[in-house]
Amino acid sequence: MQGSRFRKSTDAYRQGILEGDRIILSQAITLMESAHEEDQRAARELLESLIKHTGQSLRIGITGPPGVGKSTFIEAFGKHLTEQRIPIAVLTIDPSSNRSQGSILGDKTRMHDLSKDPLAYIRPSASGNVLGGVAQKTRESMLLCEAAGYKIILIETVGVGQSETAIKDMIDFFLLLALPGAGDELQGIKKGIMEAADAIVVTKADGDNVARATLALSEFKHALHLLSSSDTSWTPRALAASSVSGKGLDEIWLMIQEFERGSKLSGRFEETRKRQRVQWMNEYFQQLLAQDIEQANLVEQKLNHERAVMENRVTPFSAAKAILQHYHEEIRKRKS
Amino acid sequence: MQGSRFRKSTDAYRQGILEGDRIILSQAITLMESAHEEDQRAARELLESLIKHTGQSLRIGITGPPGVGKSTFIEAFGKHLTEQRIPIAVLTIDPSSNRSQGSILGDKTRMHDLSKDPLAYIRPSASGNVLGGVAQKTRESMLLCEAAGYKIILIETVGVGQSETAIKDMIDFFLLLALPGAGDELQGIKKGIMEAADAIVVTKADGDNVARATLALSEFKHALHLLSSSDTSWTPRALAASSVSGKGLDEIWLMIQEFERGSKLSGRFEETRKRQRVQWMNEYFQQLLAQDIEQANLVEQKLNHERAVMENRVTPFSAAKAILQHYHEEIRKRKS
């Protein structure tokens, strides 16, 4: 891994990324994931300098229950795009992953063809314990990929629950993959994820599965119909696809383009992006505030108050108030 | 409702509560729920002055699916306790309630006999929009009731989901009520609540229901067995009871007493209480901090940064950092 000793200048990273140099892009993402303070500062400066070159891609989130064939679908769909000369980046958001346990190799192996494609950039998930959390690092990797000229960013979520919520705050279009044959409940697809999906794709619609895929498709169409609300401009759709035969891939791509055109025309696209950016700002603020309090050297005072609260000598409220006062004092002591 | 014009002195509230004056207790709880700043200050001072007199009760949380007969059970179980000269307080935690829509009348009517019992104090839920949230107000009402000498506090949760989590952080014993005849899944009882329960009571075990109650009982015993972990000192139990015939009420009371004795002997009781108090302190701290930031006069700066972020002129990160700096400046400007 790249340490601070090997750090390039911000300008070298910047130039390399803007020229689409994949090795420098990878190094910059690694820099961003570093816990080293100097690396963090350099990564911030780099992101700041590239901000004008971000936001030009379409961000697509892809999720689905285990066994649905996410990697296979991404490989097939990704190839479908690169064949049309569209440069794509594939990012993975996986809160449980741990880089040292070999997920780089894992991801590259999983998407064998795509990883050799000069128009595709595949970056495995950040390790589960990076500063600021995996979602934030995926978000920042996405911005760097955009600056490097990738026009479609596919963000795959691994694992269930929280990662789907996190992804929703950074993407434009949310694709839910589902298995043929069984309805949403049997597949363990949560209602919240169904509601968040812009489209459901029934995978493996080939060979013996065709009848089951058709059945699942009509079930999902029905479910989407029940969930649909009248106040949105986009009505979620259900489609079937095969990563083996390529069936449905073009239909999916046309649908996504239709979504992009429509939401850009109505202004919804930019509206969502603006809302997401403000939300990121608020998240960063909470994170910086928590760090600031941690660094404010309140450990001893906090322990004293905790003890007093434990022994029921003071109310939890007045102890909390006293800790806030200590924090204020610490801020006043610092140089402005 | 009592406004700040009618506020008594802290000492008057304090004396009244310590003497067990129910009217003054009610007025003090209303004071605590007031959004008026002066009322809040007075309520804080009162709680502080009573802290030494709190914590002497056993705090029992009661929940269950709709239609399970929570109020009827609390009325029957409450009478069972007051007949033994045990003073009880009944509090309700209901995030959706709205005082003005008549929940005072509602609660009193629901527990008709108990509300006339001189040994029982029934206080309906705080309105859903009190400062600091309903859970916090229930917690503080509980402390005032303890200072007024109530030995058993029954906290009923209305509604599903979050209120059960909130209640778990303020009670010693968690009782889950269930209907006869159907298992936990059919009743919509979430796994998390099953796991949190110290005991499950199958209600309405009378008349034609006896066979169905017995069946449900064995199902719940099985479910608890599957959920049980070896690292806790208390093994959750399942019992059946009838609020009509009174069957099972004494068994429940004996079980709760056994729990109390055991957990006090092992030290677990006080350990849990200490952990809860520290948790309250951290919650209050977060709340005070959020208020402090809101009052720090950052609205204009925050809007400017939001605009810059929306227009993609700066990164969400650097905007967040700038807002934190404005906050620091505001603190330095204040008199210490």
XYZ file of C-alpha atoms in Angstrom:
672
model
C 0.000 0.000 0.000
C 1.019 3.550 -0.670
C 2.292 5.349 2.397
C 2.824 9.042 2.934
C 6.482 8.595 1.962
C 5.386 7.904 -1.601
C 2.884 10.702 -1.767
C 2.863 12.707 -4.985
C 2.136 16.407 -5.166
C -1.519 17.410 -5.398
C -0.828 18.706 -8.847
C 0.670 15.415 -10.014
C -2.433 13.555 -8.858
C -4.644 16.194 -10.375
C -2.953 16.080 -13.769
C -2.875 12.304 -13.831
C -6.548 11.977 -12.957
C -7.638 14.588 -15.496
C -5.635 12.731 -18.134
C -7.452 9.530 -17.175
C -4.353 7.777 -15.828
C -5.785 4.722 -14.062
C -2.710 4.049 -11.958
C -2.678 7.580 -10.598
C -6.443 7.384 -10.034
C -5.932 4.229 -7.985
C -3.134 5.853 -6.006
C -5.324 8.887 -5.326
C -8.151 6.691 -4.022
C -5.677 4.884 -1.788
C -4.437 8.255 -0.555
C -8.002 9.215 0.252
C -8.535 6.020 2.203
C -5.365 6.493 4.207
C -5.765 7.173 7.928
C -2.557 9.188 7.923
C -3.251 12.830 8.737
C -0.961 14.272 6.050
C -2.496 11.934 3.463
C -5.950 13.080 4.505
C -4.997 16.704 4.131
C -3.508 16.058 0.674
C -6.608 14.057 -0.358
C -8.884 16.930 0.731
C -6.836 19.409 -1.258
C -6.972 17.140 -4.295
C -10.763 16.689 -4.083
C -11.168 20.436 -3.705
C -9.058 21.084 -6.790
C -11.101 18.608 -8.831
C -14.577 19.651 -7.716
C -15.266 21.482 -11.009
C -14.619 18.262 -12.922
C -17.052 16.103 -10.963
C -20.749 15.420 -11.362
C -20.696 14.728 -15.126
C -21.492 11.019 -14.862
C -24.659 9.038 -14.350
C -24.498 7.264 -11.001
C -26.237 3.914 -10.877
C -26.661 1.886 -7.695
C -27.080 -1.863 -8.019
C -28.279 -4.158 -5.253
C -30.040 -7.483 -4.817
C -30.264 -10.541 -2.568
C -27.351 -12.997 -2.311
C -27.103 -15.358 -5.261
C -28.878 -12.996 -7.649
C -25.744 -12.661 -9.766
C -24.731 -9.061 -9.136
C -21.148 -9.414 -10.381
C -22.210 -11.389 -13.449
C -24.832 -8.786 -14.249
C -22.391 -5.912 -13.767
C -19.879 -7.663 -15.996
C -22.464 -8.204 -18.760
C -24.042 -4.776 -18.432
C -20.629 -3.128 -18.161
C -19.456 -4.825 -21.363
C -22.664 -3.703 -23.058
C -21.698 -0.118 -22.233
C -18.006 -0.278 -23.076
C -18.908 -1.837 -26.454
C -20.638 1.485 -27.114
C -17.393 3.291 -26.181
C -18.797 4.470 -22.836
C -16.120 4.518 -20.119
C -17.443 3.013 -16.890
C -16.223 2.734 -13.310
C -17.396 0.005 -10.965
C -17.254 0.670 -7.228
C -18.341 -1.629 -4.454
C -19.780 -0.576 -1.126
C -19.344 -3.301 1.437
C -19.320 -2.371 5.115
C -18.103 -5.832 6.093
C -15.169 -6.064 3.718
C -11.569 -6.087 4.779
C -8.984 -5.296 2.128
C -6.275 -7.457 3.684
C -8.495 -10.495 3.367
C -8.124 -10.359 -0.360
C -11.090 -8.439 -1.686
C -8.954 -6.813 -4.420
C -8.249 -10.200 -5.891
C -11.849 -11.224 -5.221
C -13.344 -8.335 -7.193
C -10.933 -8.618 -10.080
C -11.598 -12.342 -10.370
C -15.342 -11.894 -10.130
C -15.416 -9.556 -13.114
C -12.792 -11.222 -15.230
C -13.631 -9.824 -18.668
C -14.542 -6.358 -17.502
C -11.341 -6.000 -15.485
C -9.325 -6.388 -18.686
C -11.426 -3.847 -20.556
C -9.464 -0.585 -21.127
C -12.715 1.384 -20.868
C -13.643 -0.080 -17.486
C -12.147 0.824 -14.137
C -12.936 -1.541 -11.256
C -12.153 -0.519 -7.718
C -12.922 -2.826 -4.799
C -14.531 -1.560 -1.636
C -12.617 0.397 0.931
C -11.850 -1.541 4.060
C -14.558 -1.534 6.714
C -12.632 0.665 9.123
C -11.549 3.651 7.069
C -11.990 7.088 8.583
C -15.478 8.438 7.975
C -16.973 5.123 6.960
C -17.183 3.092 3.807
C -20.067 5.034 2.261
C -18.154 8.295 2.461
C -15.051 6.794 0.867
C -17.138 5.272 -1.945
C -18.672 8.707 -2.511
C -15.242 10.320 -2.739
C -13.900 7.563 -5.007
C -16.888 8.248 -7.240
C -15.939 11.926 -7.530
C -12.362 11.041 -8.469
C -13.621 8.595 -11.111
C -15.811 11.332 -12.547
C -12.844 13.689 -12.740
C -10.975 10.898 -14.569
C -13.691 10.941 -17.235
C -15.836 7.893 -16.465
C -19.352 8.545 -17.722
C -21.213 5.775 -15.916
C -20.474 4.864 -12.319
C -21.904 1.547 -11.194
C -22.014 1.222 -7.421
C -22.655 -2.290 -6.222
C -23.841 -2.827 -2.676
C -22.858 -5.977 -0.883
C -24.623 -6.954 2.295
C -28.072 -5.947 3.394
C -29.726 -3.061 5.143
C -27.699 0.019 5.915
C -25.587 0.009 2.746
C -28.729 0.354 0.596
C -29.738 3.434 2.538
C -26.254 4.888 2.253
C -26.113 4.258 -1.492
C -29.447 5.960 -2.113
C -27.855 9.234 -0.997
C -25.172 9.153 -3.663
C -26.794 7.830 -6.818
C -29.144 8.987 -9.570
C -30.741 5.645 -10.446
C -31.299 2.620 -8.228
C -31.480 -0.819 -9.804
C -32.701 -3.777 -7.777
C -31.815 -7.242 -9.056
C -34.136 -10.139 -8.203
C -34.174 -13.880 -8.750
C -36.602 -15.593 -11.094
C -39.338 -17.684 -9.552
C -39.879 -16.190 -6.124
C -41.607 -12.986 -5.005
C -39.983 -10.222 -2.992
C -40.885 -11.683 0.391
C -39.387 -15.085 -0.293
C -36.203 -13.441 -1.521
C -35.915 -11.416 1.657
C -36.169 -8.120 -0.213
C -37.218 -5.467 2.280
C -40.134 -3.207 1.493
C -37.944 -0.134 1.923
C -35.609 -1.318 -0.823
C -38.513 -2.126 -3.146
C -39.819 1.388 -2.568
C -36.437 2.949 -3.239
C -35.857 1.068 -6.504
C -36.224 2.895 -9.826
C -36.289 -0.446 -11.612
C -36.299 -4.145 -10.791
C -34.426 -6.529 -13.069
C -35.205 -10.232 -12.839
C -31.881 -11.911 -13.582
C -31.013 -15.297 -15.093
C -33.925 -15.125 -17.531
C -32.490 -17.812 -19.780
C -32.752 -21.557 -20.493
C -34.977 -23.428 -18.043
C -35.532 -20.242 -16.066
C -37.538 -18.349 -18.674
C -40.967 -19.370 -17.374
C -40.014 -18.664 -13.782
C -38.542 -15.316 -14.757
C -41.761 -14.366 -16.523
C -43.745 -15.296 -13.424
C -41.442 -13.295 -11.142
C -41.618 -10.383 -13.565
C -45.398 -10.180 -13.375
C -45.261 -10.477 -9.582
C -42.790 -7.611 -9.347
C -44.801 -5.507 -11.772
C -47.791 -6.011 -9.518
C -45.779 -5.179 -6.384
C -44.407 -2.004 -7.983
C -47.907 -1.031 -9.026
C -49.092 -1.360 -5.416
C -46.155 0.688 -4.161
C -46.333 3.375 -6.809
C -47.139 6.898 -5.725
C -48.604 9.533 -7.973
C -46.306 12.344 -6.863
C -43.156 11.210 -8.640
C -42.271 11.853 -12.216
C -40.760 8.404 -12.732
C -42.757 5.186 -12.469
C -40.483 2.274 -11.453
C -40.390 -0.578 -13.953
C -39.713 -4.299 -13.874
C -37.677 -6.037 -16.588
C -36.072 -9.413 -17.169
C -32.499 -9.958 -18.314
C -29.926 -12.626 -18.927
C -26.241 -11.995 -18.306
C -25.511 -15.103 -20.393
C -27.532 -14.345 -23.528
C -27.440 -10.592 -23.141
C -31.219 -10.446 -23.387
C -32.723 -7.358 -21.778
C -29.435 -5.486 -21.354
C -30.184 -3.011 -24.108
C -33.709 -2.522 -22.806
C -32.260 -1.663 -19.397
C -29.801 0.786 -20.906
C -32.561 2.480 -22.945
C -34.712 2.736 -19.841
C -31.914 4.335 -17.829
C -31.252 6.831 -20.629
C -34.957 7.649 -20.723
C -34.869 8.247 -16.969
C -31.842 10.511 -17.315
C -33.368 12.567 -20.133
C -36.702 12.945 -18.356
C -35.296 13.853 -14.962
C -32.852 16.329 -16.480
C -35.661 17.990 -18.421
C -37.912 18.237 -15.365
C -35.089 19.536 -13.203
C -35.460 16.614 -10.810
C -31.992 15.340 -11.618
C -30.154 18.459 -10.492
C -32.541 18.882 -7.571
C -31.643 15.438 -6.221
C -27.932 16.094 -6.710
C -28.193 19.393 -4.814
C -30.066 17.749 -1.964
C -27.465 14.988 -1.809
C -24.606 17.468 -1.646
C -26.211 19.404 1.214
C -26.784 16.115 2.987
C -23.124 15.184 2.561
C -22.191 18.571 3.989
C -24.338 17.928 7.068
C -22.841 14.462 7.494
C -19.323 15.846 7.252
C -20.235 18.534 9.752
C -21.460 15.974 12.293
C -18.338 13.937 11.724
C -15.984 16.912 12.085
C -17.843 18.007 15.203
C -17.507 14.558 16.770
C -13.779 14.532 15.934
C -13.421 18.025 17.319
C -15.012 17.001 20.618
C -12.835 13.921 20.795
C -9.712 16.018 20.255
C -10.806 18.638 22.774
C -9.056 16.833 25.602
C -12.197 16.241 27.632
C -11.416 12.637 28.549
C -10.620 13.267 32.179
C -13.529 15.633 32.795
C -15.865 13.286 30.971
C -14.797 10.373 33.156
C -15.369 12.450 36.293
C -18.863 13.361 35.185
C -19.578 9.799 34.176
C -18.596 8.643 37.632
C -20.825 11.245 39.283
C -23.718 10.171 37.067
C -23.113 6.489 37.765
C -23.158 7.154 41.496
C -26.338 9.214 41.087
C -24.669 12.299 42.558
C -25.751 14.533 39.680
C -28.403 14.207 37.012
C -27.314 13.030 33.564
C -28.565 16.416 32.321
C -26.334 18.599 34.470
C -23.357 16.351 33.738
C -23.999 16.748 30.001
C -24.234 20.510 30.467
C -20.922 20.579 32.324
C -19.205 18.581 29.562
C -20.489 21.054 26.976
C -19.044 23.880 29.083
C -15.673 22.129 29.188
C -15.816 21.851 25.417
C -16.475 25.584 25.100
C -13.542 26.334 27.397
C -11.266 24.150 25.306
C -12.293 25.997 22.150
C -11.603 29.341 23.790
C -8.157 28.142 24.831
C -7.195 27.250 21.254
C -5.677 29.824 18.972
C -8.230 31.092 16.514
C -52.435 23.839 31.220
C -50.094 25.447 33.663
C -48.071 28.306 32.245
C -45.031 30.017 33.616
C -47.237 32.614 35.317
C -48.486 29.942 37.676
C -45.098 28.454 38.391
C -44.416 27.564 42.003
C -41.009 27.852 43.622
C -38.678 24.882 43.195
C -38.935 24.312 46.896
C -42.723 24.186 46.819
C -42.650 21.541 44.094
C -39.920 19.684 45.924
C -41.794 19.605 49.236
C -45.060 18.630 47.592
C -43.505 15.786 45.653
C -41.601 14.429 48.634
C -44.851 14.482 50.599
C -46.500 12.496 47.813
C -48.894 15.273 46.781
C -50.334 14.012 43.493
C -51.562 17.389 42.308
C -48.150 18.964 42.786
C -46.532 15.946 41.136
C -48.789 16.437 38.117
C -47.991 20.145 38.000
C -44.276 19.388 38.165
C -44.522 16.948 35.251
C -46.421 19.583 33.270
C -43.693 22.100 34.126
C -41.105 19.644 32.849
C -42.992 19.204 29.596
C -43.306 22.924 29.027
C -41.393 24.415 26.119
C -41.056 27.710 27.982
C -37.416 28.438 28.753
C -38.009 29.595 32.327
C -40.153 26.520 32.995
C -37.373 24.325 31.628
C -34.830 25.961 33.896
C -37.094 25.513 36.914
C -37.787 21.883 35.977
C -34.049 21.183 35.687
C -33.436 22.717 39.098
C -36.241 20.644 40.580
C -34.956 17.383 39.106
C -31.485 18.204 40.358
C -32.778 18.817 43.873
C -34.654 15.511 43.858
C -31.929 13.310 42.391
C -31.095 11.745 45.769
C -34.699 10.606 46.101
C -34.890 8.817 42.768
C -34.001 5.301 41.721
C -35.774 3.487 44.559
C -38.503 1.925 42.437
C -38.671 -1.090 40.190
C -39.201 0.061 36.611
C -41.269 -2.273 34.461
C -41.821 -1.770 30.748
C -44.925 -3.280 29.188
C -45.509 -3.696 25.482
C -47.438 -5.888 23.061
C -49.255 -5.918 19.725
C -52.508 -3.981 19.237
C -55.533 -5.713 20.731
C -53.502 -7.641 23.273
C -55.228 -5.832 26.130
C -52.396 -3.702 27.522
C -54.621 -1.304 29.473
C -56.784 -4.108 30.859
C -53.702 -5.990 31.943
C -52.154 -2.923 33.559
C -55.412 -2.219 35.359
C -55.621 -5.807 36.673
C -51.929 -6.099 37.505
C -51.911 -2.622 39.027
C -54.856 -3.487 41.300
C -53.052 -6.683 42.285
C -50.151 -4.521 43.505
C -52.146 -1.789 45.229
C -54.117 -4.462 47.092
C -50.775 -5.354 48.658
C -50.328 -1.670 49.635
C -47.687 -1.084 46.934
C -47.963 2.445 45.479
C -47.677 2.338 41.689
C -47.319 4.878 38.918
C -48.420 4.187 35.349
C -46.734 6.142 32.556
C -47.366 5.830 28.859
C -44.826 6.356 26.120
C -46.516 7.142 22.852
C -44.590 9.041 20.169
C -47.747 9.572 18.139
C -49.942 10.946 20.895
C -51.196 14.492 21.027
C -52.446 15.731 24.359
C -54.989 18.103 22.877
C -56.674 15.242 21.086
C -57.884 13.941 24.398
C -55.371 11.366 25.521
C -55.789 12.431 29.172
C -59.405 11.468 29.070
C -58.504 8.412 27.005
C -56.045 7.050 29.534
C -58.240 7.733 32.537
C -61.182 6.043 30.887
C -59.139 3.091 29.825
C -58.050 2.337 33.374
C -61.231 3.203 35.166
C -60.755 1.348 38.454
C -57.056 2.012 38.764
C -57.495 5.729 38.159
C -59.684 5.942 41.284
C -57.218 4.010 43.411
C -55.463 6.308 45.931
C -52.308 4.180 45.668
C -52.108 4.483 41.889
C -50.932 7.490 39.918
C -51.726 7.466 36.209
C -50.081 9.957 33.919
C -50.802 9.978 30.201
C -48.066 10.333 27.633
C -46.431 13.643 26.931
C -47.448 15.164 23.637
C -45.450 14.053 20.616
C -43.685 17.364 20.165
C -42.229 18.155 23.566
C -38.656 19.377 23.727
C -36.181 16.505 23.823
C -38.663 13.878 22.751
C -41.284 11.751 24.398
C -38.872 9.119 25.739
C -36.868 11.724 27.606
C -39.965 13.247 29.182
C -41.235 9.831 30.240
C -37.847 9.176 31.837
C -38.015 12.445 33.757
C -41.634 11.849 34.805
C -40.468 8.491 36.111
C -37.843 10.150 38.299
C -40.413 12.568 39.744
C -42.772 9.657 40.472
C -39.964 7.872 42.288
C -39.284 10.952 44.395
C -43.010 11.002 45.209
C -42.653 7.532 46.686
C -44.071 5.213 44.017
C -42.417 1.817 44.338
C -43.407 0.281 41.033
C -43.376 2.269 37.801
C -45.234 0.645 34.927
C -44.287 2.152 31.572
C -46.635 1.190 28.789
C -45.484 1.596 25.211
C -48.005 2.404 22.555
C -47.074 2.048 18.917
C -44.440 -0.175 17.446
C -40.731 -0.013 16.789
C -38.772 2.908 18.165
C -40.654 3.275 21.446
C -39.665 -0.258 22.482
C -36.020 0.564 21.922
C -36.360 3.806 23.862
C -38.117 2.102 26.755
C -35.437 -0.587 27.092
C -33.000 2.153 28.104
C -35.047 3.256 31.104
C -36.444 0.107 32.660
C -35.322 -2.802 34.816
C -37.742 -5.448 33.549
C -39.381 -5.770 30.146
C -42.723 -7.551 29.862
C -44.076 -8.488 26.455
C -47.797 -9.237 26.210
C -49.002 -11.626 23.493
C -52.332 -12.905 22.270
C -53.464 -16.484 22.743
C -53.583 -18.735 19.688
C -51.019 -17.245 17.336
C -47.228 -17.348 17.339
C -44.962 -14.337 17.398
C -44.748 -14.004 13.621
C -48.489 -13.930 13.063
C -48.850 -11.309 15.774
C -46.255 -9.114 14.113
C -43.938 -9.261 17.120
C -40.464 -8.344 15.926
C -37.531 -10.572 16.751
C -35.716 -7.695 18.429
C -38.573 -7.227 20.873
C -38.761 -10.953 21.599
C -35.037 -10.882 22.345
C -35.366 -7.853 24.607
C -38.222 -9.315 26.670
C -37.532 -10.603 30.181
C -40.903 -12.358 30.155
C -43.783 -12.997 27.773
C -47.309 -13.053 29.155
C -50.047 -14.617 27.044
C -53.138 -12.571 27.887
C -56.847 -13.415 27.878
C -56.188 -16.944 29.149
C -59.782 -17.459 30.237
C -63.084 -19.003 29.051
C -62.955 -20.316 25.512
C -59.401 -19.063 25.131
C -57.738 -21.420 27.601
C -56.726 -24.059 25.037
C -55.432 -21.450 22.596
C -53.521 -19.705 25.370
C -51.867 -22.989 26.345
C -50.863 -23.558 22.759
C -49.425 -20.038 22.405
C -47.635 -20.481 25.721
C -45.785 -23.562 24.540
C -44.931 -21.829 21.254
C -43.482 -18.838 23.078
C -41.583 -21.068 25.493
C -40.045 -22.756 22.491
C -39.231 -19.444 20.822
C -37.611 -18.113 23.994
C -35.613 -21.297 24.289
C -34.278 -20.799 20.758
C -33.419 -17.172 21.491
C -31.868 -17.788 24.910
C -28.195 -17.047 25.337
C -26.025 -18.596 28.000
C -24.278 -15.384 29.039
C -27.135 -13.758 30.919
C -28.089 -14.411 34.494
C -31.823 -14.289 33.793
C -33.605 -16.735 31.527
C -36.736 -15.142 30.019
C -39.982 -16.940 30.870
C -43.400 -17.314 29.297
C -46.581 -17.264 31.391
C -50.317 -17.058 30.801
C -52.655 -14.673 32.585
C -56.229 -13.458 32.640
C -57.062 -9.876 33.470
C -60.668 -11.024 34.045
C -60.144 -13.942 36.431
C -56.872 -12.664 37.835
C -55.210 -15.957 37.005
C -51.430 -15.715 36.615
C -51.121 -12.189 38.057
C -49.559 -13.378 41.287
C -47.231 -15.684 39.397
C -46.056 -12.699 37.318
C -45.486 -10.616 40.419
C -43.504 -13.434 42.114
C -41.407 -13.816 38.976
C -40.626 -10.097 38.841
C -39.651 -10.108 42.510
C -37.403 -13.091 41.886
C -35.777 -11.186 39.030
C -35.249 -8.151 41.227
C -33.713 -10.149 44.072
C -31.422 -12.111 41.761
C -30.208 -9.171 39.751
C -29.610 -7.077 42.864
C -27.592 -9.898 44.421
C -25.492 -10.402 41.308
C -24.915 -6.664 40.905
C -26.511 -6.705 37.444
C -29.340 -4.455 38.568
C -27.125 -1.546 39.583
C -24.824 -2.180 36.619
C -27.726 -1.728 34.199
C -28.909 1.394 35.998
C -25.416 2.915 35.832
C -25.106 2.131 32.142
C -28.518 3.687 31.516
C -27.596 6.885 33.349
C -24.378 7.292 31.357
C -26.367 6.715 28.200
C -28.857 9.414 29.221
C -25.942 11.745 29.836
C -24.605 11.124 26.322
C -28.065 11.672 24.840
C -28.470 14.938 26.723
C -25.023 15.992 25.594
C -25.870 15.435 21.931
C -29.115 17.311 22.423
C -27.489 20.253 24.197
C -24.799 20.378 21.537
C -27.386 20.473 18.747
C -29.256 23.262 20.570
C -26.020 25.118 21.127
C -25.183 25.000 17.432
C -28.674 26.122 16.543
C -28.399 29.087 18.898
C -24.915 30.008 17.677
C -26.299 32.344 15.046
C -24.870 30.431 12.098
C -28.007 30.554 9.969
C -26.703 33.056 7.464
C -23.260 31.478 7.105
C -24.811 28.055 6.867
C -27.093 29.198 4.052
C -24.146 30.676 2.184
C -22.210 27.442 2.443
C -25.260 25.426 1.462
C -25.637 27.536 -1.654
C -21.971 27.081 -2.570
C -22.315 23.334 -2.078
C -25.506 23.191 -4.119
C -23.817 25.021 -6.969
C -20.824 22.688 -6.675
C -18.474 25.600 -6.030
C -16.950 23.968 -2.950
C -16.892 20.415 -1.678
C -19.378 19.451 1.038
C -16.345 18.716 3.210
C -14.783 22.156 3.087
C -18.189 23.770 3.617
C -18.693 21.623 6.715
C -15.265 22.611 7.959
C -16.052 26.284 7.463
C -19.311 25.965 9.404
C -17.452 24.341 12.288
C -15.029 27.262 12.260
C -17.922 29.732 12.396
C -19.257 27.806 15.396
C -15.899 28.080 17.146
C -15.793 31.814 16.475
C -19.262 32.228 17.937
C -18.224 30.392 21.095
C -15.160 32.607 21.449
C -17.324 35.699 21.083
C -19.620 34.657 23.953
C -18.742 35.602 27.489
C -17.357 32.639 29.347
